[in-house]
Coordinates of C-alpha atoms in Angstrom, one line a residue:
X1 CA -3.9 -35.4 28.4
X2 CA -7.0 -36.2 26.5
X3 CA -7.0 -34.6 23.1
X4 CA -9.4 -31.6 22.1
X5 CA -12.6 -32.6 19.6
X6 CA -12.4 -30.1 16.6
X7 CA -15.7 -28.2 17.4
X8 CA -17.8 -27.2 14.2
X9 CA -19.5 -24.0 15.1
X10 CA -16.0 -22.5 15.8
X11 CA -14.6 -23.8 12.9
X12 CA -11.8 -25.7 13.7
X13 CA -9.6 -28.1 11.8
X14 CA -6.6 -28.8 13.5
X15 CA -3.4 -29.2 11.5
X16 CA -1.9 -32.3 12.0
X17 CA 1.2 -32.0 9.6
X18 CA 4.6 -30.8 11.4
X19 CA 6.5 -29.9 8.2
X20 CA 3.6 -27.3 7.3
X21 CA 3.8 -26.2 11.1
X22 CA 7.2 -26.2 11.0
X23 CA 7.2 -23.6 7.6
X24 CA 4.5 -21.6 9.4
X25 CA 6.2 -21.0 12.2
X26 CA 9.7 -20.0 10.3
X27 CA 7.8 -17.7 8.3
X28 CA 7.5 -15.2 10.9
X29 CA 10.1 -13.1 11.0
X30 CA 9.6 -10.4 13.9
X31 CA 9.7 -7.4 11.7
X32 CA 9.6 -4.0 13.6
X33 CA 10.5 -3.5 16.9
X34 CA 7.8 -6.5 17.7
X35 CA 7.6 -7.2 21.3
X36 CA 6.0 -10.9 20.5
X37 CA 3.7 -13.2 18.9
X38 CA 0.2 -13.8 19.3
X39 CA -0.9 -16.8 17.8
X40 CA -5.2 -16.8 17.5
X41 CA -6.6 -20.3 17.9
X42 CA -3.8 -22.6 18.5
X43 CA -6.1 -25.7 19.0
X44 CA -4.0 -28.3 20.5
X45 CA -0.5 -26.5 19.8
X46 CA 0.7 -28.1 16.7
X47 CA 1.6 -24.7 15.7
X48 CA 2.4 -23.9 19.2
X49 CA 5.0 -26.2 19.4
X50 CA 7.4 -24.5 16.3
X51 CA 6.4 -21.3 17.4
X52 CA 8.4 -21.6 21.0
X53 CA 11.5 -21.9 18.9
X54 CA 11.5 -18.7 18.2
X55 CA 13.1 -16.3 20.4
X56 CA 9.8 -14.0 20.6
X57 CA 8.0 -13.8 23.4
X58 CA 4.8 -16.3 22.7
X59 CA 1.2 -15.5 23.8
X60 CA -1.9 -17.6 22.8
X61 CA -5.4 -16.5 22.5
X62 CA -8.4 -19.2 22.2
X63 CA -12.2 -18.5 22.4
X64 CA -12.6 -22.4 23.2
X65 CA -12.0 -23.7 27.1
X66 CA -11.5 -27.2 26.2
X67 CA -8.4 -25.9 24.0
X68 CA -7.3 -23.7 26.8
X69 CA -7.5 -26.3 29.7
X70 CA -5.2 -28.4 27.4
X71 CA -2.9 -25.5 26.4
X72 CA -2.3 -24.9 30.5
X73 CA -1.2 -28.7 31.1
X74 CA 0.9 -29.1 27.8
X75 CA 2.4 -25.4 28.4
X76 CA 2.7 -24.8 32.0
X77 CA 5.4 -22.4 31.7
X78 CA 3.6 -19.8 29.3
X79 CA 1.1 -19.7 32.3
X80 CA -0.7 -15.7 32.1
X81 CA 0.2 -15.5 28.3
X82 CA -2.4 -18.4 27.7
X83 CA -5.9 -16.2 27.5
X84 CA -9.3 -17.3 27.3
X85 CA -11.1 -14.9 24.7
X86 CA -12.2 -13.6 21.4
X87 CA -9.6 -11.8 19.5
X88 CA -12.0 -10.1 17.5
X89 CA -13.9 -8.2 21.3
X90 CA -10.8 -8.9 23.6
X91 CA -9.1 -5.6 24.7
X92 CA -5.2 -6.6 24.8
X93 CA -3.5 -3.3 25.4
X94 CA -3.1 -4.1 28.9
X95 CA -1.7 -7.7 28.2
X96 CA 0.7 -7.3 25.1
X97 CA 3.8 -5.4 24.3
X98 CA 2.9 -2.2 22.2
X99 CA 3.7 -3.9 18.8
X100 CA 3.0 -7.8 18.9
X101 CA 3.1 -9.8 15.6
X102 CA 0.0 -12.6 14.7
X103 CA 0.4 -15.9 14.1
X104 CA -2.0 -18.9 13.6
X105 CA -3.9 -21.1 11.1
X106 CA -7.4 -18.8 11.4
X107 CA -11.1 -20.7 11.5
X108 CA -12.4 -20.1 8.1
X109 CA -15.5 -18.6 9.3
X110 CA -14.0 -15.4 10.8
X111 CA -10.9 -15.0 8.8
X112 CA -11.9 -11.9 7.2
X113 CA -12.8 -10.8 10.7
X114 CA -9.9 -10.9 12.0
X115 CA -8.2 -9.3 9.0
X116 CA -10.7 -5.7 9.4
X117 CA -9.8 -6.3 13.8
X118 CA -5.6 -6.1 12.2
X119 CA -7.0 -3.1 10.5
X120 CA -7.9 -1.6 13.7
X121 CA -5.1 -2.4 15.6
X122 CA -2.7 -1.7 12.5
X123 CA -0.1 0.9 14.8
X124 CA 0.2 -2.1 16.6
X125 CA 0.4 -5.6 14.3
X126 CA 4.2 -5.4 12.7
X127 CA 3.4 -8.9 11.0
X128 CA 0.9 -11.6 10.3
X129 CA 1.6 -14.9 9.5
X130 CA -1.4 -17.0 8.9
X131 CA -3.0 -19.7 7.2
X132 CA -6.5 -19.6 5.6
X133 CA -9.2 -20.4 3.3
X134 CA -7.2 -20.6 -0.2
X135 CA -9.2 -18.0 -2.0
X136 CA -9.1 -15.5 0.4
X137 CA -5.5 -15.5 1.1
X138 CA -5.1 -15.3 -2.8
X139 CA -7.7 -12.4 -2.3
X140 CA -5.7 -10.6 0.0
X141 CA -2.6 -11.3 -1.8
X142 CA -4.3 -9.9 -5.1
X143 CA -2.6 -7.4 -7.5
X144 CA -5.1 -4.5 -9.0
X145 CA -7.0 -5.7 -12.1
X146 CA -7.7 -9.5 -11.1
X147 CA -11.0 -10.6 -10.2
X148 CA -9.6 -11.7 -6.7
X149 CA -8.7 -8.4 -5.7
X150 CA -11.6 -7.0 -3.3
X151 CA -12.3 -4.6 -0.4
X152 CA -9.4 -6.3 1.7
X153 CA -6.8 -6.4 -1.0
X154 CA -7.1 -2.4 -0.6
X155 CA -7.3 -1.9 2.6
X156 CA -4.8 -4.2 3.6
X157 CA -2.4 -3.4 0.9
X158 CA -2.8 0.3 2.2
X159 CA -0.4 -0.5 5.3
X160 CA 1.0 -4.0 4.1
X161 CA 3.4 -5.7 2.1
X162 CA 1.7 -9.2 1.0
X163 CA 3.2 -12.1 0.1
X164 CA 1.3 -15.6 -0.7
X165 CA 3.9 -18.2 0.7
X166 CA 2.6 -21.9 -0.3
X167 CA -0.9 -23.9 -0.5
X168 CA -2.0 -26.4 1.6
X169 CA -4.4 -29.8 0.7
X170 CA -7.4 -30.9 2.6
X171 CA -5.8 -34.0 3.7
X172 CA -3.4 -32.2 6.5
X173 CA -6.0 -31.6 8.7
X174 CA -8.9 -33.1 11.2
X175 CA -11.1 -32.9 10.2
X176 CA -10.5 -32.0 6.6
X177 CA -12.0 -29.1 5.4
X178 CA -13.8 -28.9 2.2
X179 CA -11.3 -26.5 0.6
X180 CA -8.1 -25.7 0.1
X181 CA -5.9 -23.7 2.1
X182 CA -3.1 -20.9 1.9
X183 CA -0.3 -19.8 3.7
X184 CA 0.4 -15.8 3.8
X185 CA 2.4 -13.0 5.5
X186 CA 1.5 -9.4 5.6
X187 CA 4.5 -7.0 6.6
X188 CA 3.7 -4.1 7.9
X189 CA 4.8 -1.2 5.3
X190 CA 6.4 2.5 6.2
X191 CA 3.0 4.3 6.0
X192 CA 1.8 5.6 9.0
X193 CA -1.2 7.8 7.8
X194 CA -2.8 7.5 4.0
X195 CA -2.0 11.1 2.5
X196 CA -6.8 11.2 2.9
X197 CA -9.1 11.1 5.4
X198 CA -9.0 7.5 6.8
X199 CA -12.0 6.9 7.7
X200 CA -13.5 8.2 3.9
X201 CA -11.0 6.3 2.5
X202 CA -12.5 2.9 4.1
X203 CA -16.0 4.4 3.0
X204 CA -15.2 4.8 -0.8
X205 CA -13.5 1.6 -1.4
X206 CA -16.0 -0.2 0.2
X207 CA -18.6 1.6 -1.6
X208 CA -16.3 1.4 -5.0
X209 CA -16.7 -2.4 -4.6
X210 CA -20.3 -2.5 -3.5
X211 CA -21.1 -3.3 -7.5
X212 CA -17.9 -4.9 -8.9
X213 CA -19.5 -4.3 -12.6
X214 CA -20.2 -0.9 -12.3
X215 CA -17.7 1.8 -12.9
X216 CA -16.7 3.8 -10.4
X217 CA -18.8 6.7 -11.6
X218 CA -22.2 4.4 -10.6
X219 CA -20.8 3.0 -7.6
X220 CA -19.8 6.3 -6.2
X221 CA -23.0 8.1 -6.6
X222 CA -24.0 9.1 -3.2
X223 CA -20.6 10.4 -2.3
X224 CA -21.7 13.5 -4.0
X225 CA -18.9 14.4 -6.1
X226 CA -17.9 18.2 -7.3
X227 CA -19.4 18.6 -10.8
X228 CA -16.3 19.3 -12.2
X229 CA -15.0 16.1 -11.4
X230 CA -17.7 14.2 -12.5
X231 CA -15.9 14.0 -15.9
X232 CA -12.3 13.0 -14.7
X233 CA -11.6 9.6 -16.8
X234 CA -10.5 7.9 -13.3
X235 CA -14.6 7.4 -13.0
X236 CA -14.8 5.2 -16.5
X237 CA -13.0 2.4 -14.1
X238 CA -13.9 -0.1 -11.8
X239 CA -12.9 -0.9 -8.6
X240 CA -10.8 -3.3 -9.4
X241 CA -8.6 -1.6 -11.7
X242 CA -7.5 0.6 -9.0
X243 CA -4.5 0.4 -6.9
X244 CA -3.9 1.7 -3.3
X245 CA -2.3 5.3 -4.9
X246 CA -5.5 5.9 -7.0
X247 CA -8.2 5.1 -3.7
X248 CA -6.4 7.9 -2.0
X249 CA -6.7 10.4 -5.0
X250 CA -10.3 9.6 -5.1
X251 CA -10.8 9.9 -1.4
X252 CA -8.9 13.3 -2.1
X253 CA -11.2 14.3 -4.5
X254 CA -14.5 13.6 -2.7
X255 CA -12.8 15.6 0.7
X256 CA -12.4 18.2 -1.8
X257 CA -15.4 18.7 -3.1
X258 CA -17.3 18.1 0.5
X259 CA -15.6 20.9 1.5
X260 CA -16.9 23.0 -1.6
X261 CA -20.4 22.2 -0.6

């Protein structure tokens, strides 16, 4: 089998380390009633390979045909559960098991992609264990009040427990990439529903961040909120200094007062 070129524009660098494979693959845990794992972008199956040890079910997904051709010779027994496709467009309802957990060692380009398509399909992902770009898995993995913590801090940390597991150098990979990399998993937590209006919750944390520096007063201007509210002292902060608890009181606030208008 000839060996798959690391293709730029898709942002590949494959791992070539089996100890960090190997702690990749233990960290998955099958939380939930998980029917199996899905492991996005498995390249030549370095991962692959530690992943079959487990006794979950194994699917792969791969956007690239040269990776895919490669996965069918070295895996001929995972046969159907080898697809050709984009996890970010691919519709996999009709392929999975109702609740599949994510695995895989995501192309730097797309990560935070993949992380809003999770978001999506969040009734559904139980578990994600994955490596990326070092400062957005510390992003994600970000506590209120650092100057990591972001959009997707929130939103994840709305329906996950986050834990940052280890960094990983350049040198582990080919080709190397210019950064560093990190290793995280997101558990899915007991909240089915936020106690708002989803949908507006998305909106105002996304529009709370849309100017880090100002406070949330500023930032929140064309949400229209109730004059009476306008004064509440959670509007002196910013975005950053607010938890998952205090976006849903927000979003609470600003349902409220739409529905005085």
């Amino acid at each position: 089998m000839q060996n798959v070129r690391p293709k730029k524009h898709l942002g590949q660098h494959f791992l070539t380390d089996l100890s960090i494979a190997e702690r990749i693959a233990q960290a998955v845990q099958g939380h939930g009633d998980v029917g199996c794992v899905l492991e996005i972008g498995p390249g030549m199956g370095v991962l692959t390979d530690f992943l079959l040890k487990n006794p979950l079910e194994l699917y792969l997904i791969d956007i690239d045909s040269e990776s895919i051709a490669y996965l069918h010779q070295k895996y001929p027994q995972l046969g159907g559960k080898i697809i050709e496709g984009d996890y970010l467009k691919e519709n996999l309802d009709a392929v999975l098991p109702e609740r599949y957990a994510i695995a895989g060692n995501f192309p730097y380009n797309i990560s935070s992609q993949i992380f809003f398509r999770v978001l999506e399909e969040r009734q559904k992902v139980t578990e994600v264990v994955c490596m990326l770009q070092k400062e957005v898995a510390q992003r994600i993995a970000s506590p209120k009040g650092n100057k990591d913590y972001g959009i997707l801090s929130v939103l994840l940390q709305a329906y996950y427990s986050i834990e940052y597991l280890f960094s990983v150098p350049p040198g582990v990979f080919n080709p190397p990439p210019k950064v560093n990399s990190g290793v995280i998993r997101l558990t899915r937590n007991q909240t089915d529903k936020l106690d708002c209006n989803e949908k507006l919750f998305f909106q105002v944390v996304k529009g709370g961040f849309g100017n880090r520096r100002k406070t949330l007063r500023n930032s929140l201007k064309s949400f229209q909120l109730a004059e009476e509210f306008k004064s509440h002292p959670i509007l002196d902060k910013r975005a950053e200094q607010l938890d998952v608890a205090d976006f849903v009181f927000l979003t609470q606030q600003i349902e409220a007062s739409r529905g005085n208008h």
